[in-house]
C-alpha positions as CSV (number, residue, x, y, z in Angstrom):
1,X,38.6,8.3,-17.9
2,X,41.9,6.7,-19.0
3,X,42.1,3.1,-20.1
4,X,42.3,0.6,-17.3
5,X,44.1,-2.7,-17.5
6,X,42.8,-5.9,-15.8
7,X,44.9,-8.8,-14.6
8,X,42.8,-11.9,-13.9
9,X,44.7,-14.5,-11.8
10,X,43.3,-18.0,-12.1
11,X,41.5,-19.3,-9.1
12,X,42.3,-22.2,-6.9
13,X,38.8,-23.7,-7.1
14,X,37.6,-25.3,-3.9
15,X,34.4,-26.9,-2.7
16,X,31.8,-25.1,-0.6
17,X,29.3,-26.1,2.1
18,X,25.6,-26.0,1.8
19,X,22.8,-25.1,4.2
20,X,19.7,-27.3,4.2
21,X,17.4,-26.3,1.4
22,X,13.8,-25.9,2.2
23,X,11.0,-26.8,-0.1
24,X,10.5,-25.4,-3.6
25,X,6.9,-25.2,-4.8
26,X,5.1,-23.7,-7.8
27,X,2.2,-23.9,-10.1
28,X,1.8,-22.6,-13.6
29,X,-0.5,-23.3,-16.5
30,X,1.5,-22.0,-19.5
31,X,5.0,-21.8,-17.9
32,X,7.0,-22.6,-14.8
33,X,7.6,-20.6,-11.7
34,X,9.7,-21.5,-8.8
35,X,9.7,-20.3,-5.2
36,X,12.0,-21.3,-2.5
37,X,12.8,-20.2,1.0
38,X,15.6,-18.7,2.9
39,X,16.8,-21.0,5.7
40,X,14.9,-20.2,8.8
41,X,11.7,-19.2,7.0
42,X,10.1,-22.7,7.2
43,X,6.8,-21.2,8.3
44,X,6.4,-20.0,4.7
45,X,6.9,-23.4,3.1
46,X,4.1,-25.0,1.1
47,X,2.5,-21.7,0.2
48,X,1.3,-22.5,-3.3
49,X,1.6,-19.0,-4.7
50,X,5.3,-18.7,-3.9
51,X,6.7,-18.4,-7.4
52,X,9.5,-16.0,-6.6
53,X,12.8,-16.6,-8.3
54,X,12.4,-18.2,-11.7
55,X,9.7,-18.1,-14.3
56,X,10.1,-19.9,-17.7
57,X,7.7,-18.6,-20.4
58,X,6.5,-20.8,-23.3
59,X,8.7,-18.9,-25.7
60,X,11.7,-20.1,-23.8
61,X,12.4,-16.8,-22.0
62,X,13.8,-17.3,-18.5
63,X,12.7,-14.5,-16.1
64,X,14.9,-14.3,-13.1
65,X,13.9,-12.1,-10.1
66,X,16.4,-9.7,-8.5
67,X,15.5,-9.0,-4.9
68,X,17.9,-6.2,-4.0
69,X,18.4,-2.6,-5.1
70,X,20.5,-1.6,-8.1
71,X,22.4,1.7,-7.7
72,X,25.2,1.2,-10.1
73,X,27.0,-1.6,-8.3
74,X,25.9,-4.1,-11.0
75,X,24.6,-6.9,-8.8
76,X,21.3,-6.8,-10.8
77,X,23.4,-8.7,-13.3
78,X,25.8,-10.7,-11.0
79,X,23.1,-12.1,-8.8
80,X,21.0,-13.5,-11.6
81,X,24.1,-14.9,-13.2
82,X,24.4,-17.4,-10.2
83,X,20.8,-18.6,-10.7
84,X,21.3,-18.9,-14.4
85,X,24.6,-20.8,-13.9
86,X,22.9,-23.6,-11.9
87,X,19.8,-23.5,-14.1
88,X,22.0,-24.1,-17.2
89,X,20.2,-21.2,-18.8
90,X,21.0,-19.6,-22.1
91,X,22.0,-16.1,-20.8
92,X,20.8,-14.6,-24.1
93,X,17.3,-15.7,-23.2
94,X,17.4,-14.4,-19.6
95,X,15.3,-11.4,-18.6
96,X,15.9,-9.9,-15.2
97,X,13.0,-8.3,-13.3
98,X,12.8,-6.7,-9.8
99,X,11.2,-8.5,-6.9
100,X,9.1,-6.2,-4.6
101,X,9.1,-5.7,-0.9
102,X,5.3,-6.0,-0.7
103,X,5.6,-9.5,-2.4
104,X,8.3,-10.4,0.1
105,X,6.0,-9.4,2.9
106,X,3.1,-11.4,1.5
107,X,5.2,-14.5,1.1
108,X,6.7,-14.2,4.6
109,X,10.1,-13.1,3.3
110,X,10.6,-15.8,0.6
111,X,13.3,-13.5,-0.9
112,X,15.0,-13.1,2.4
113,X,17.0,-9.9,3.1
114,X,16.4,-7.3,0.3
115,X,18.8,-4.6,1.5
116,X,21.8,-3.6,-0.7
117,X,24.3,-2.8,2.0
118,X,27.6,-4.1,3.3
119,X,28.6,-5.8,0.1
120,X,26.5,-8.7,1.0
121,X,24.2,-9.2,-2.1
122,X,26.5,-12.0,-3.5
123,X,28.2,-13.3,-0.4
124,X,25.0,-13.6,1.8
125,X,22.6,-14.9,-0.9
126,X,24.8,-16.9,-3.4
127,X,24.0,-20.2,-1.8
128,X,20.2,-20.0,-1.9
129,X,20.1,-18.4,-5.3
130,X,22.3,-21.1,-6.8
131,X,20.1,-23.7,-5.2
132,X,17.1,-22.1,-6.7
133,X,18.7,-22.5,-10.1
134,X,19.8,-26.1,-9.5
135,X,16.4,-27.1,-8.2
136,X,14.7,-25.7,-11.4
137,X,17.3,-27.6,-13.5
138,X,16.5,-30.9,-11.9
139,X,12.8,-30.4,-12.2
140,X,13.1,-29.7,-15.9
141,X,15.4,-32.8,-16.4
142,X,12.8,-34.9,-14.5
143,X,10.0,-33.6,-16.7
144,X,11.9,-34.4,-19.9
145,X,12.8,-37.9,-18.6
146,X,9.2,-38.7,-17.9
147,X,8.1,-37.6,-21.4
148,X,10.7,-39.9,-22.9
149,X,10.2,-42.6,-20.3
150,X,13.9,-42.8,-19.6
151,X,16.0,-42.4,-16.4
152,X,16.8,-38.8,-15.5
153,X,20.4,-39.8,-15.2
154,X,20.5,-40.2,-19.0
155,X,19.4,-36.6,-19.5
156,X,21.5,-33.4,-19.5
157,X,20.5,-29.8,-19.3
158,X,22.4,-27.0,-21.1
159,X,21.5,-23.7,-22.8
160,X,17.8,-23.8,-22.1
161,X,17.5,-27.4,-23.4
162,X,17.3,-30.9,-21.9
163,X,18.8,-33.5,-24.1
164,X,18.6,-37.3,-23.9
165,X,22.3,-38.2,-24.4
166,X,21.7,-41.6,-26.1
167,X,19.0,-40.6,-28.6
168,X,20.0,-36.9,-28.9
169,X,16.3,-36.0,-28.5
170,X,15.8,-32.6,-26.8
171,X,13.1,-30.3,-25.4
172,X,13.4,-26.6,-24.8
173,X,12.8,-25.3,-21.3
174,X,9.7,-23.5,-22.7
175,X,8.3,-26.9,-23.8
176,X,9.0,-28.5,-20.4
177,X,8.0,-25.7,-18.1
178,X,4.3,-26.5,-17.5
179,X,5.0,-30.2,-16.8
180,X,8.0,-29.4,-14.6
181,X,6.0,-27.0,-12.5
182,X,3.6,-29.9,-11.5
183,X,6.5,-32.0,-10.0
184,X,7.5,-32.1,-6.4
185,X,10.8,-30.3,-5.9
186,X,13.8,-32.4,-4.9
187,X,14.7,-32.2,-1.3
188,X,18.4,-31.9,-2.1
189,X,20.3,-30.7,-5.2
190,X,23.9,-31.0,-6.3
191,X,25.6,-27.7,-7.1
192,X,28.0,-27.5,-10.0
193,X,31.7,-27.8,-9.4
194,X,33.3,-24.4,-10.0
195,X,35.5,-25.8,-12.7
196,X,32.4,-26.5,-14.7
197,X,30.9,-23.0,-14.5
198,X,30.1,-21.4,-17.9
199,X,28.5,-18.2,-16.7
200,X,30.0,-17.4,-13.3
201,X,33.5,-16.0,-13.9
202,X,32.6,-14.6,-17.3
203,X,32.5,-10.8,-18.0
204,X,28.9,-10.3,-18.9
205,X,27.5,-6.8,-19.8
206,X,25.2,-5.3,-17.2
207,X,21.6,-5.9,-18.0
208,X,20.6,-2.3,-17.1
209,X,23.2,-0.5,-19.3
210,X,21.3,-0.5,-22.6
211,X,18.3,1.2,-21.0
212,X,20.6,3.7,-19.2
213,X,22.3,4.6,-22.4
214,X,19.1,5.4,-24.3
215,X,17.4,7.0,-21.3
216,X,14.7,4.4,-20.7
217,X,15.9,3.4,-17.2
218,X,13.7,5.1,-14.7
219,X,15.3,6.3,-11.5
220,X,13.4,7.5,-8.4
221,X,13.8,11.1,-9.5
222,X,12.0,10.2,-12.8
223,X,8.8,9.1,-11.2
224,X,5.8,10.7,-13.0
225,X,2.1,10.0,-12.0
226,X,-1.1,11.6,-13.2
227,X,-2.0,14.7,-11.1
228,X,1.3,14.4,-9.2
229,X,2.4,17.3,-6.9
230,X,5.9,18.2,-5.9
231,X,7.4,19.0,-2.6
232,X,10.6,20.8,-1.5
233,X,11.7,20.6,2.1
234,X,13.9,22.4,4.6
235,X,15.0,21.0,8.0
236,X,16.5,23.0,10.8
237,X,20.1,24.0,9.9
238,X,21.2,22.7,13.4
239,X,20.7,19.0,13.7
240,X,17.7,17.9,15.9
241,X,16.2,21.4,15.8
242,X,12.5,22.0,15.4
243,X,10.2,24.7,13.9
244,X,9.4,27.4,16.5
245,X,7.3,29.5,14.2
246,X,6.6,29.9,10.4
247,X,5.3,32.7,8.3
248,X,4.4,31.7,4.7
249,X,2.3,34.8,3.9
250,X,4.7,35.9,1.1
251,X,4.1,32.7,-1.0
252,X,0.9,31.0,0.1
253,X,-1.1,32.7,-2.7
254,X,1.6,32.4,-5.3
255,X,0.8,30.7,-8.6
256,X,1.2,26.9,-8.5
257,X,1.6,26.8,-4.7
258,X,-0.8,24.2,-3.2
259,X,0.1,24.0,0.5
260,X,2.8,25.0,3.0
261,X,3.3,22.5,5.8
262,X,4.8,22.8,9.2
263,X,5.7,19.3,10.1
264,X,7.6,19.9,13.3
265,X,11.1,18.9,12.4
266,X,10.9,20.4,8.9
267,X,8.9,22.6,6.6
268,X,7.6,21.6,3.2
269,X,6.1,23.5,0.3
270,X,3.9,21.6,-2.1
271,X,3.4,22.9,-5.6
272,X,2.5,21.9,-9.1
273,X,6.2,21.7,-10.0
274,X,9.4,21.3,-8.0
275,X,11.0,24.5,-9.0
276,X,8.1,26.6,-7.8
277,X,8.1,24.7,-4.6
278,X,11.9,25.2,-4.1
279,X,11.8,28.9,-4.9
280,X,8.8,29.5,-2.7
281,X,10.5,27.7,0.2
282,X,13.3,30.2,0.1
283,X,10.8,32.9,1.0
284,X,9.0,31.1,3.8
285,X,10.2,32.7,7.0
286,X,11.0,30.0,9.6
287,X,12.3,30.6,13.2
288,X,14.0,27.5,14.4
289,X,14.4,26.2,17.9
290,X,18.1,25.0,17.7
291,X,18.2,23.8,21.3
292,X,21.6,23.5,23.0
293,X,23.6,22.7,19.9
294,X,23.7,26.1,18.2
295,X,27.3,26.8,19.3
296,X,28.9,23.5,18.2
297,X,32.0,23.7,16.1
298,X,34.6,21.5,14.5
299,X,37.1,22.7,17.1
300,X,34.8,21.8,20.0
301,X,34.3,18.3,18.4
302,X,38.0,17.8,18.1
303,X,38.5,18.7,21.8
304,X,35.7,16.3,22.6
305,X,37.6,13.5,20.7
306,X,40.9,14.4,22.4
307,X,39.3,14.2,25.8
308,X,38.2,10.7,24.9
309,X,41.9,9.7,24.4
310,X,42.5,10.3,28.1
311,X,39.4,8.6,29.5
312,X,40.4,6.5,32.6
313,X,38.4,3.5,31.4
314,X,38.0,2.6,27.8
315,X,36.2,-0.3,26.0
316,X,38.7,-2.9,24.9
317,X,38.3,-4.4,21.4
318,X,41.4,-6.5,21.5
319,X,44.0,-7.4,24.1
320,X,46.7,-9.9,23.3
321,X,49.7,-10.3,25.6
322,X,50.7,-7.4,27.8
323,X,51.0,-4.5,25.4
324,X,51.8,-1.7,27.9
325,X,54.6,-3.7,29.5
326,X,56.1,-4.6,26.2
327,X,56.0,-1.0,25.1
328,X,57.9,0.0,28.2
329,X,60.7,-2.5,27.3
330,X,60.8,-1.8,23.5
331,X,64.1,-0.9,21.9
332,X,62.4,1.8,19.9
333,X,58.9,3.3,20.2
334,X,57.0,4.9,17.3
335,X,54.0,7.1,18.0
336,X,51.6,8.9,15.7
337,X,48.1,10.4,15.7
338,X,45.8,10.3,12.6
339,X,42.5,12.0,11.9
340,X,39.8,11.6,9.3
341,X,36.8,14.0,9.0
342,X,33.0,13.8,8.6
343,X,32.0,13.1,5.0
344,X,28.7,13.6,3.2
345,X,27.6,11.0,0.7
346,X,26.8,13.5,-2.1
347,X,25.0,10.9,-4.3
348,X,24.4,12.0,-7.8
349,X,20.6,11.7,-7.2
350,X,19.6,13.5,-4.0
351,X,17.1,12.0,-1.6
352,X,13.8,11.5,-3.4
353,X,10.6,9.6,-2.6
354,X,7.1,9.7,-4.1
355,X,4.2,8.7,-1.9
356,X,0.5,8.3,-2.8
357,X,-2.0,7.8,0.0
358,X,-5.5,6.7,-1.1
359,X,-7.7,5.9,1.9
360,X,-5.9,3.2,3.8
361,X,-3.8,2.2,0.8
362,X,-0.3,3.6,0.2
363,X,2.0,3.4,-2.8
364,X,5.7,4.4,-2.6
365,X,8.3,5.0,-5.3
366,X,11.6,5.5,-3.5
367,X,15.3,5.4,-4.3
368,X,16.0,3.1,-1.4
369,X,18.7,0.7,-0.6
370,X,16.4,-1.2,1.7
371,X,12.9,-1.7,0.3
372,X,11.7,-3.7,3.3
373,X,12.6,-0.8,5.6
374,X,10.9,1.6,3.3
375,X,7.7,-0.4,3.5
376,X,7.8,-0.7,7.3
377,X,8.6,3.0,7.8
378,X,5.9,4.0,5.2
379,X,3.3,1.9,6.9
380,X,4.1,3.2,10.4
381,X,4.2,6.9,9.3
382,X,0.9,6.7,7.3
383,X,-0.8,4.6,10.0
384,X,-1.8,1.9,7.7
385,X,-1.2,-1.9,7.8
386,X,2.0,-3.0,6.1
387,X,0.0,-5.3,3.9
388,X,-1.7,-2.1,2.4
389,X,1.7,-0.7,1.3
390,X,3.3,-1.2,-2.1
391,X,6.9,-0.2,-2.7
392,X,7.6,0.1,-6.4
393,X,11.3,-0.7,-7.2
394,X,13.2,1.9,-9.1
395,X,16.9,2.4,-10.0
396,X,19.0,4.5,-7.7
397,X,21.2,7.3,-8.9
398,X,23.8,6.2,-6.4
399,X,23.4,5.1,-2.8
400,X,26.8,4.9,-1.1
401,X,25.0,3.9,2.2
402,X,22.9,7.1,2.4
403,X,19.7,5.6,1.0
404,X,19.4,2.7,3.5
405,X,18.2,4.8,6.5
406,X,14.6,6.0,5.9
407,X,14.5,9.6,7.2
408,X,13.6,10.9,3.7
409,X,10.9,8.2,3.3
410,X,9.3,9.3,6.5
411,X,9.3,12.9,5.3
412,X,7.7,12.0,2.0
413,X,4.9,9.9,3.6
414,X,4.2,12.7,6.2
415,X,3.7,15.1,3.3
416,X,1.5,12.6,1.4
417,X,-0.6,12.1,4.6
418,X,-1.2,15.8,4.6
419,X,-2.3,15.6,0.9
420,X,-4.6,12.6,0.8
421,X,-5.5,11.2,-2.6
422,X,-2.7,13.1,-4.4
423,X,0.6,11.6,-5.4
424,X,3.5,13.8,-4.1
425,X,7.1,13.6,-5.1
426,X,9.4,15.0,-2.5
427,X,12.9,15.9,-3.7
428,X,15.7,17.3,-1.6
429,X,17.8,20.1,-3.0
430,X,21.6,19.5,-3.1
431,X,22.0,21.9,-0.2
432,X,19.5,19.9,1.8
433,X,21.3,16.7,0.9
434,X,24.8,17.9,2.0
435,X,23.7,19.8,5.1
436,X,21.3,17.2,6.4
437,X,23.1,13.9,5.7
438,X,24.1,11.0,7.9
439,X,27.8,11.5,7.8
440,X,30.8,9.2,7.8
441,X,32.0,9.6,11.4
442,X,35.0,11.7,12.0
443,X,37.7,9.7,13.9
444,X,40.8,10.4,15.9
445,X,43.3,7.5,16.0
446,X,46.4,7.2,18.2
447,X,49.0,4.6,17.4
448,X,52.0,3.5,19.5
449,X,54.3,0.6,18.5
450,X,57.3,-1.0,20.2
451,X,60.1,-2.4,17.9
452,X,62.6,-4.9,19.1
453,X,66.3,-4.8,18.4
454,X,65.8,-6.4,15.0
455,X,63.2,-3.8,14.0
456,X,60.2,-6.1,14.4
457,X,57.0,-4.8,15.9
458,X,56.6,-6.5,19.2
459,X,53.8,-4.4,20.7
460,X,51.0,-2.3,19.1
461,X,48.5,0.0,20.9
462,X,45.7,1.6,18.9
463,X,43.2,4.0,20.6
464,X,40.2,5.3,18.7
465,X,38.0,8.2,19.7
466,X,35.0,8.5,17.5
467,X,31.2,8.5,17.3
468,X,29.2,5.2,17.2
469,X,27.0,4.6,14.2
470,X,25.4,1.6,15.9
471,X,24.6,3.5,19.1
472,X,23.3,6.7,17.6
473,X,21.7,5.7,14.2
474,X,20.6,2.2,15.0
475,X,20.1,2.7,18.7
476,X,21.8,-0.7,19.4
477,X,23.6,-1.6,22.6
478,X,27.4,-2.0,22.0
479,X,28.8,-5.4,22.9
480,X,31.4,-4.6,25.6
481,X,31.2,-0.9,24.6
482,X,32.6,-1.5,21.1
483,X,31.3,-0.3,17.8
484,X,32.8,-2.7,15.3
485,X,33.0,-0.2,12.6
486,X,34.9,2.3,14.7
487,X,37.7,-0.3,15.3
488,X,37.4,-2.2,12.0
489,X,40.8,-3.4,10.7
490,X,42.3,-2.6,14.0
491,X,40.9,-5.3,16.2
492,X,41.2,-7.9,13.4
493,X,44.5,-6.8,11.9
494,X,46.4,-9.8,10.4
495,X,49.9,-9.0,11.5
496,X,51.8,-11.3,13.9
497,X,52.3,-8.8,16.7
498,X,52.2,-10.7,20.0
499,X,51.2,-7.8,22.2
500,X,48.2,-5.9,20.7
501,X,45.8,-3.6,22.6
502,X,42.9,-1.8,20.8
503,X,40.6,0.4,22.8
504,X,37.7,2.7,22.0
505,X,36.3,5.9,23.4
506,X,32.8,6.5,22.2
507,X,32.4,10.2,21.6
508,X,29.0,11.1,20.1
509,X,27.8,14.5,19.1
510,X,24.6,15.8,17.6
511,X,26.1,15.4,14.1
512,X,24.2,12.4,12.8
513,X,26.4,9.6,11.5
514,X,25.7,6.8,9.1
515,X,27.1,4.1,6.8
516,X,29.3,5.8,4.2
517,X,30.7,3.4,1.5
518,X,33.3,1.1,3.0
519,X,32.3,2.5,6.5
520,X,35.1,1.9,9.0
521,X,37.3,0.6,6.3
522,X,37.0,3.9,4.5
523,X,39.2,5.5,7.2
524,X,40.9,3.0,9.5
525,X,43.2,1.4,6.9
526,X,44.4,5.0,6.3
527,X,45.7,5.1,9.9
528,X,46.8,1.5,10.2
529,X,48.6,1.1,6.9
530,X,50.3,4.5,7.0
531,X,51.5,3.8,10.6
532,X,52.8,0.4,9.4
533,X,54.9,2.4,6.9
534,X,56.1,4.6,9.7
535,X,57.2,1.5,11.6
536,X,58.9,0.1,8.4
537,X,60.8,3.4,8.0
538,X,61.9,3.3,11.7
539,X,63.1,-0.2,11.2
540,X,64.9,0.8,8.0
541,X,63.0,-1.8,5.9
542,X,61.2,-2.0,2.6
543,X,57.4,-1.5,3.3
544,X,56.4,-4.6,1.3
545,X,59.0,-6.8,2.8
546,X,58.2,-5.4,6.3
547,X,54.5,-6.4,5.9
548,X,55.2,-9.8,4.4
549,X,57.6,-10.5,7.3
550,X,54.8,-9.7,9.8
551,X,52.1,-11.9,8.2
552,X,51.9,-15.3,9.9
553,X,51.7,-18.6,8.0
554,X,48.1,-19.4,8.7
555,X,45.0,-20.0,6.6
556,X,43.6,-16.5,6.9
557,X,46.8,-14.5,6.5
558,X,47.8,-16.4,3.4
559,X,45.2,-14.4,1.6
560,X,46.7,-11.1,2.9
561,X,50.0,-12.3,1.6
562,X,48.7,-13.5,-1.8
563,X,46.9,-10.3,-2.7
564,X,49.8,-8.2,-1.5
565,X,52.2,-10.2,-3.7
566,X,49.8,-10.2,-6.7
567,X,49.4,-6.4,-6.6
568,X,53.0,-5.5,-5.9
569,X,54.1,-7.8,-8.7
570,X,51.7,-6.2,-11.1
571,X,52.9,-2.8,-10.1
572,X,56.6,-3.8,-10.5
573,X,57.4,-3.1,-6.9
574,X,61.2,-2.7,-6.5
575,X,61.8,-1.8,-10.1
576,X,63.4,1.5,-11.1
577,X,61.0,4.5,-11.3
578,X,61.5,7.7,-13.2
579,X,63.2,10.5,-11.2
580,X,60.8,12.2,-8.8
581,X,58.2,9.4,-8.9
582,X,57.5,7.4,-5.7
583,X,55.5,4.4,-4.7
584,X,53.2,3.7,-1.8
585,X,51.6,0.5,-0.7
586,X,48.7,-0.7,1.5
587,X,47.0,-4.0,2.2
588,X,43.8,-4.7,4.1
589,X,40.8,-7.0,4.4
590,X,37.1,-6.5,5.0
591,X,33.6,-7.6,3.9
592,X,34.9,-11.1,3.3
593,X,37.6,-10.0,0.8
594,X,41.2,-9.1,0.7
595,X,42.6,-6.0,-1.1
596,X,45.8,-4.2,-1.8
597,X,46.9,-1.1,-3.7
598,X,50.1,0.5,-5.0
599,X,50.1,4.2,-6.1
600,X,52.8,5.9,-8.1
601,X,53.0,9.7,-7.6
602,X,55.1,12.7,-8.0
603,X,54.8,16.1,-6.2
604,X,56.1,19.3,-7.8
605,X,57.3,22.5,-6.2
606,X,53.7,23.9,-6.3
607,X,52.5,21.0,-4.2
608,X,50.6,19.5,-7.1
609,X,50.2,15.8,-6.9
610,X,50.4,13.8,-10.1
611,X,49.1,10.3,-9.8
612,X,50.9,8.4,-12.5
613,X,49.3,5.0,-11.8
614,X,47.0,3.2,-9.4
615,X,47.3,-0.6,-9.2
616,X,44.6,-2.0,-7.0
617,X,43.4,-5.5,-6.6
618,X,41.1,-7.9,-4.8
619,X,40.7,-11.5,-3.8
620,X,37.0,-12.0,-3.5
621,X,37.2,-15.8,-3.4
622,X,35.1,-16.2,-6.5
623,X,34.9,-13.4,-9.1
624,X,31.3,-13.7,-10.4
625,X,31.5,-11.0,-13.1
626,X,35.1,-9.7,-13.6
627,X,34.2,-6.8,-15.8
628,X,31.8,-5.5,-13.1
629,X,34.5,-5.9,-10.5
630,X,36.8,-3.7,-12.7
631,X,34.0,-1.1,-12.9
632,X,33.5,-1.2,-9.2
633,X,37.2,-0.5,-8.6
634,X,37.3,2.3,-11.1
635,X,34.3,3.9,-9.4
636,X,35.9,3.4,-6.0
637,X,39.0,5.2,-7.1
638,X,36.9,8.1,-8.3
639,X,34.9,8.2,-5.1
640,X,38.0,7.6,-2.9
641,X,40.2,10.2,-4.5
642,X,37.4,12.8,-4.2
643,X,37.3,12.2,-0.4
644,X,41.1,11.9,0.0
645,X,41.8,15.3,-1.7
646,X,38.7,17.4,-0.8
647,X,36.2,15.5,1.3
648,X,35.4,17.3,4.6
649,X,32.3,18.5,6.4
650,X,33.0,21.1,9.0
651,X,30.7,22.5,11.7
652,X,30.2,26.1,12.7
653,X,27.5,27.3,15.0
654,X,26.0,23.9,14.9
655,X,25.7,23.8,11.1
656,X,27.5,22.0,8.3
657,X,29.4,24.8,6.5
658,X,29.5,23.1,3.0
659,X,26.3,23.3,0.9
660,X,27.0,22.3,-2.7
661,X,29.7,21.2,-5.1
662,X,31.3,24.6,-5.1
663,X,32.6,23.9,-1.6
664,X,32.2,20.1,-1.5
665,X,34.4,19.4,-4.4
666,X,34.0,16.3,-6.7
667,X,36.8,14.8,-8.8
668,X,36.8,15.8,-12.5
669,X,37.1,13.6,-15.6
670,X,40.5,15.1,-16.6
671,X,41.9,14.3,-13.2
672,X,41.3,10.6,-13.4
673,X,44.6,8.6,-13.2
674,X,45.4,5.4,-15.0
675,X,43.9,2.5,-13.0
676,X,45.0,-1.2,-13.3
677,X,42.7,-3.7,-11.6
678,X,44.1,-7.0,-10.4
679,X,41.5,-9.7,-9.8
680,X,43.1,-12.6,-8.0
681,X,40.4,-15.0,-6.8
682,X,41.7,-17.9,-4.7
683,X,38.4,-19.7,-4.5
684,X,36.7,-21.4,-1.6
685,X,34.8,-18.4,-0.3
686,X,32.5,-15.5,-1.4
687,X,33.6,-12.0,-0.5
688,X,32.2,-8.6,-1.2
689,X,33.4,-6.1,-3.8
690,X,31.7,-2.8,-3.6
691,X,32.6,-1.9,0.0
692,X,36.2,-3.2,0.2
693,X,37.1,-1.7,-3.2
694,X,38.5,1.6,-1.9
695,X,39.8,0.5,1.5
696,X,43.5,0.4,0.5
697,X,43.5,3.4,-1.7
698,X,43.9,6.3,0.9
699,X,46.9,4.7,2.7
700,X,48.7,3.7,-0.5
701,X,48.3,7.2,-1.9
702,X,49.3,8.9,1.4
703,X,52.3,6.6,1.7
704,X,53.4,7.5,-1.8
705,X,52.9,11.2,-1.2
706,X,54.8,11.0,2.1
707,X,57.7,9.3,0.4
708,X,57.7,12.0,-2.4
709,X,57.6,14.9,0.1
710,X,59.7,13.4,2.8
711,X,57.0,14.5,5.2
712,X,54.3,12.2,6.8
713,X,50.7,12.9,6.0
714,X,48.5,12.0,9.0
715,X,45.2,13.6,8.3
716,X,42.7,14.0,5.5
717,X,41.7,15.7,3.2
718,X,44.9,16.5,1.4
719,X,43.7,20.0,0.6
720,X,44.4,20.9,4.2
721,X,48.1,20.2,3.6
722,X,48.2,22.6,0.7
723,X,48.1,19.7,-1.8
724,X,46.1,19.7,-5.1
725,X,45.6,17.1,-7.7
726,X,47.3,17.7,-11.0
727,X,45.3,16.6,-14.1
């Protein structure tokens, strides 16, 4: 990977509100433990054993609990940084440990939401985590003041010590912990002014990196238990199909094979090692009942989407002014149709889960983004009380949204239930992972804009025809028929267009869809921001100036304007480029943050795209760990470019055609372009980073390529346009 440059723009620090803090309680004999409650969990208050967030050992080590999943996003470092900041901890003496879902259940969810999804680890929990640190700090100060018989106001905490400012006497946190734990927690605490932060905003190395480098970090796939068996699985190649019949006579007496299971929706081979299980599974003869979906094809799905475009009544996501009338009176009308395909997650570590059922007790080791859901599904599948289930936290070898749904957990527990008393590790093959995923929905998007005589967009109609994740995966009713992810960044676009109509045709198929990193913002900005470029071209205006002119002067849009200006300035927008090199730009918002991107590319006569530079930036409000943000954006460029150039799952005879990395291509190291990350926090809010990081990449790149080729790119992947990536 080529060197990346980071530009860190100073923040305009601002105050922040607080929710009411519920009681902190804890007991310890040799140290200090603190537990506190998420607002709305008052029924758990006063439980004496709730020692959940902070423990201080006599040797002055501060143990901070991390209550989410770590899958490479780095929040196992960033989240504890916020607690340590308010605690006035010495980061060199901090140790981070996982919290567990079973402890969260026992304490009536003292940790709150444990799911690592939607870029919400920081933005949804920053307040109560900082309050946990501040509460511990005040209790330590009070304990020291009582020892010295002085007012607490004369004492100050810093770097794991409380000092009496007048006498310069001090105690370490380890010396104060036992006494502090006996105190009643303060009902309110004062959070630090951002200008006084000493940890938040600093680039701190991730706590998990040293163990990853030396191979000590254990992922779900690394789980090893005494007497453990291994399972390979195969589901029906056509989604929702079931086993009609099975013949395992060729392998049932083979060395190492323990059991062959027909579990209705899938077949499993259990063996003494996974390779034997996988190879035996290939020779199990299965006749599948594919139902009515065995003839489904990508062409049929496209026809299904196109039919949605002409439905007589569509769900309306946004309706400002009178768009249809304004379009009929426009001086110029611009129309275009965009398409993005189904995408598999293709995480480095396939689906894996180890389950061990012993009587009515169940233990699970799962690479899961949602430990609470894992516990609930495991208990229901095994038929045991949730209190009898332990979910052991492990590192994930990538998640990207795929490891939040629990289909693979259910499979593993079903197998363990058939093998009582034995731990069984179920691991999907790469083929199983790509052909039985929960795919990013394909989407057909139609745009129509009306420009006035001055080239300004006066009317915009966006129509979306796509499956609904909420209706099919989560089985939720759609408010007014709208799936928010299907219309994301359309119904909340920031541009001052007085007449805007956004409508949605829900077009579900039996292809299962799920949350793919950045979800609706992984595809909709491609359509929106490329179409904005088309409008700018029709108006004869510079794409950046065109966007800035459409952004209103209000509190929200000032952030769109600020990040667009910061990134284009860093990219030198408007400056002279070498012959044959072209720029493209995009700006968008999502998950509480604002992002923008500029790509510089050239395209040669062989249709090889050379990406000379990617300048991509974010305003997340507060940048907790800038170095981690840079890493997130670099990873997002890799993930994004992979999808943009090659990502596509096609359907033939009801089956996903792609099966492994030979036909579901990944980006290679020598293809990585130069990436410059602009971090431009304006303060006053807490936005996400992992999800919005790649939102502006596809449109910026497509706009640059379209400029270079003189031909508009309106669908992905780029391989379908005969384009390849030049290393």
